[in-house]
mmCIF file of C-alpha atoms in Angstrom:
data_model
loop_
_atom_site.group_PDB
_atom_site.id
_atom_site.type_symbol
_atom_site.label_atom_id
_atom_site.label_comp_id
_atom_site.label_asym_id
_atom_site.label_seq_id
_atom_site.Cartn_x
_atom_site.Cartn_y
_atom_site.Cartn_z
ATOM 1 C CA UNK A 15 105.295 95.923 91.750
ATOM 2 C CA UNK A 16 106.290 96.317 95.388
ATOM 3 C CA UNK A 17 106.416 99.767 96.969
ATOM 4 C CA UNK A 18 107.610 100.226 100.525
ATOM 5 C CA UNK A 19 106.238 103.234 102.400
ATOM 6 C CA UNK A 20 107.263 104.063 105.939
ATOM 7 C CA UNK A 21 105.890 106.830 108.169
ATOM 8 C CA UNK A 22 106.747 107.764 111.726
ATOM 9 C CA UNK A 23 103.929 109.061 113.896
ATOM 10 C CA UNK A 24 104.072 110.494 117.387
ATOM 11 C CA UNK A 25 101.043 109.495 119.442
ATOM 12 C CA UNK A 26 99.998 111.057 122.712
ATOM 13 C CA UNK A 27 98.262 108.402 124.799
ATOM 14 C CA UNK A 28 95.240 109.633 126.742
ATOM 15 C CA UNK A 29 95.299 109.129 130.508
ATOM 16 C CA UNK A 30 92.435 106.609 130.274
ATOM 17 C CA UNK A 31 94.503 104.479 127.887
ATOM 18 C CA UNK A 32 97.561 104.591 130.120
ATOM 19 C CA UNK A 33 95.449 103.483 133.083
ATOM 20 C CA UNK A 34 94.189 100.147 131.724
ATOM 21 C CA UNK A 35 92.446 101.388 128.612
ATOM 22 C CA UNK A 36 92.460 100.086 125.075
ATOM 23 C CA UNK A 37 93.434 101.995 121.970
ATOM 24 C CA UNK A 38 92.413 100.757 118.518
ATOM 25 C CA UNK A 39 93.379 101.938 115.070
ATOM 26 C CA UNK A 40 90.746 101.886 112.316
ATOM 27 C CA UNK A 41 92.389 102.126 108.911
ATOM 28 C CA UNK A 42 90.293 102.700 105.785
ATOM 29 C CA UNK A 43 91.762 102.616 102.291
ATOM 30 C CA UNK A 44 89.557 103.391 99.332
ATOM 31 C CA UNK A 45 90.034 103.996 95.641
ATOM 32 C CA UNK A 46 87.842 107.082 95.452
ATOM 33 C CA UNK A 47 87.074 109.939 97.776
ATOM 34 C CA UNK A 48 83.580 110.035 99.206
ATOM 35 C CA UNK A 49 82.226 113.530 99.974
ATOM 36 C CA UNK A 50 80.520 112.494 103.231
ATOM 37 C CA UNK A 51 80.623 109.112 104.816
ATOM 38 C CA UNK A 52 79.420 107.238 107.810
ATOM 39 C CA UNK A 53 81.302 104.371 109.397
ATOM 40 C CA UNK A 54 78.931 101.579 108.328
ATOM 41 C CA UNK A 55 78.491 102.957 104.814
ATOM 42 C CA UNK A 56 82.221 103.128 104.317
ATOM 43 C CA UNK A 57 82.699 99.666 105.785
ATOM 44 C CA UNK A 58 80.293 98.132 103.252
ATOM 45 C CA UNK A 59 81.592 100.102 100.284
ATOM 46 C CA UNK A 60 82.941 97.531 97.752
ATOM 47 C CA UNK A 61 86.086 99.549 96.991
ATOM 48 C CA UNK A 62 87.085 100.026 100.632
ATOM 49 C CA UNK A 63 89.698 98.014 102.512
ATOM 50 C CA UNK A 64 89.383 98.090 106.279
ATOM 51 C CA UNK A 65 91.752 97.081 109.057
ATOM 52 C CA UNK A 66 91.106 97.296 112.791
ATOM 53 C CA UNK A 67 93.947 96.510 115.114
ATOM 54 C CA UNK A 68 94.636 96.955 118.799
ATOM 55 C CA UNK A 69 97.487 99.363 119.430
ATOM 56 C CA UNK A 70 97.830 98.945 123.191
ATOM 57 C CA UNK A 71 97.954 96.064 125.623
ATOM 58 C CA UNK A 72 97.783 96.387 129.398
ATOM 59 C CA UNK A 73 99.945 93.703 131.018
ATOM 60 C CA UNK A 74 102.599 92.987 133.598
ATOM 61 C CA UNK A 75 106.108 93.496 132.124
ATOM 62 C CA UNK A 76 108.160 90.413 131.311
ATOM 63 C CA UNK A 77 110.463 89.030 133.949
ATOM 64 C CA UNK A 78 114.155 89.891 133.445
ATOM 65 C CA UNK A 79 114.963 86.201 132.990
ATOM 66 C CA UNK A 80 112.954 86.246 129.740
ATOM 67 C CA UNK A 81 114.734 89.343 128.437
ATOM 68 C CA UNK A 82 117.812 87.495 127.269
ATOM 69 C CA UNK A 83 118.976 90.227 124.922
ATOM 70 C CA UNK A 84 118.758 92.997 127.516
ATOM 71 C CA UNK A 85 121.893 94.981 128.322
ATOM 72 C CA UNK A 86 121.098 95.889 131.911
ATOM 73 C CA UNK A 87 123.369 94.906 134.737
ATOM 74 C CA UNK A 88 122.254 92.569 137.517
ATOM 75 C CA UNK A 89 122.041 95.477 140.002
ATOM 76 C CA UNK A 90 119.525 97.361 137.845
ATOM 77 C CA UNK A 91 117.436 94.223 137.332
ATOM 78 C CA UNK A 92 117.350 93.524 141.087
ATOM 79 C CA UNK A 93 116.266 97.085 141.878
ATOM 80 C CA UNK A 94 113.446 96.894 139.313
ATOM 81 C CA UNK A 95 112.291 93.468 140.508
ATOM 82 C CA UNK A 96 109.724 94.815 142.961
ATOM 83 C CA UNK A 97 107.965 96.875 140.248
ATOM 84 C CA UNK A 98 107.289 93.904 137.939
ATOM 85 C CA UNK A 99 103.889 93.128 139.463
ATOM 86 C CA UNK A 100 102.298 96.412 138.343
ATOM 87 C CA UNK A 101 100.664 96.271 134.886
ATOM 88 C CA UNK A 102 101.863 98.761 132.293
ATOM 89 C CA UNK A 103 100.315 99.892 129.003
ATOM 90 C CA UNK A 104 102.380 98.678 126.046
ATOM 91 C CA UNK A 105 101.934 100.247 122.614
ATOM 92 C CA UNK A 106 102.880 98.590 119.331
ATOM 93 C CA UNK A 107 105.983 100.137 117.864
ATOM 94 C CA UNK A 108 105.235 98.988 114.319
ATOM 95 C CA UNK A 109 102.072 98.493 112.283
ATOM 96 C CA UNK A 110 102.230 96.652 108.969
ATOM 97 C CA UNK A 111 99.516 96.248 106.371
ATOM 98 C CA UNK A 112 99.486 95.179 102.739
ATOM 99 C CA UNK A 113 97.525 96.638 99.861
ATOM 100 C CA UNK A 114 96.849 94.886 96.570
ATOM 101 C CA UNK A 115 96.297 97.335 93.712
ATOM 102 C CA UNK A 116 95.788 94.896 90.843
ATOM 103 C CA UNK A 117 92.385 93.563 89.893
ATOM 104 C CA UNK A 118 92.618 89.786 90.283
ATOM 105 C CA UNK A 119 89.882 87.331 89.337
ATOM 106 C CA UNK A 120 89.346 84.782 92.110
ATOM 107 C CA UNK A 121 87.101 81.733 91.945
ATOM 108 C CA UNK A 122 83.983 81.989 94.053
ATOM 109 C CA UNK A 123 84.495 78.484 95.452
ATOM 110 C CA UNK A 124 87.625 76.442 96.174
ATOM 111 C CA UNK A 125 89.816 79.305 97.261
ATOM 112 C CA UNK A 126 93.274 78.359 98.515
ATOM 113 C CA UNK A 127 93.373 78.322 102.347
ATOM 114 C CA UNK A 128 96.166 80.901 102.351
ATOM 115 C CA UNK A 129 93.815 83.427 100.747
ATOM 116 C CA UNK A 130 90.667 82.616 102.709
ATOM 117 C CA UNK A 131 92.045 84.045 105.960
ATOM 118 C CA UNK A 132 93.001 87.287 104.180
ATOM 119 C CA UNK A 133 89.662 87.773 102.440
ATOM 120 C CA UNK A 134 87.180 86.879 105.172
#
């Protein structure tokens, strides 16, 4: 069964993140609620799924020649051309993760390569 869930979140980026900092998301999914937990205990809990992903990247914006689908006029692109050497913090606009809720028996050895990268 496939269930699609979508949520919109508004994030306020700290000043340190906007000025060449990194922002990570740590997502924990577990089947039962633990009364008190510590990071490492939760990470090694057998019923916990964990995802860590980088939400921001500090880089120089793409040149206008690579933005083929842009709708800006040539005058706007020329006026912005001098600002393209300053790095800017970019935040991911979408985060996707998958959750498997069925108990599946997998062989201990000879796993298909498509599954190995998802399990390890």
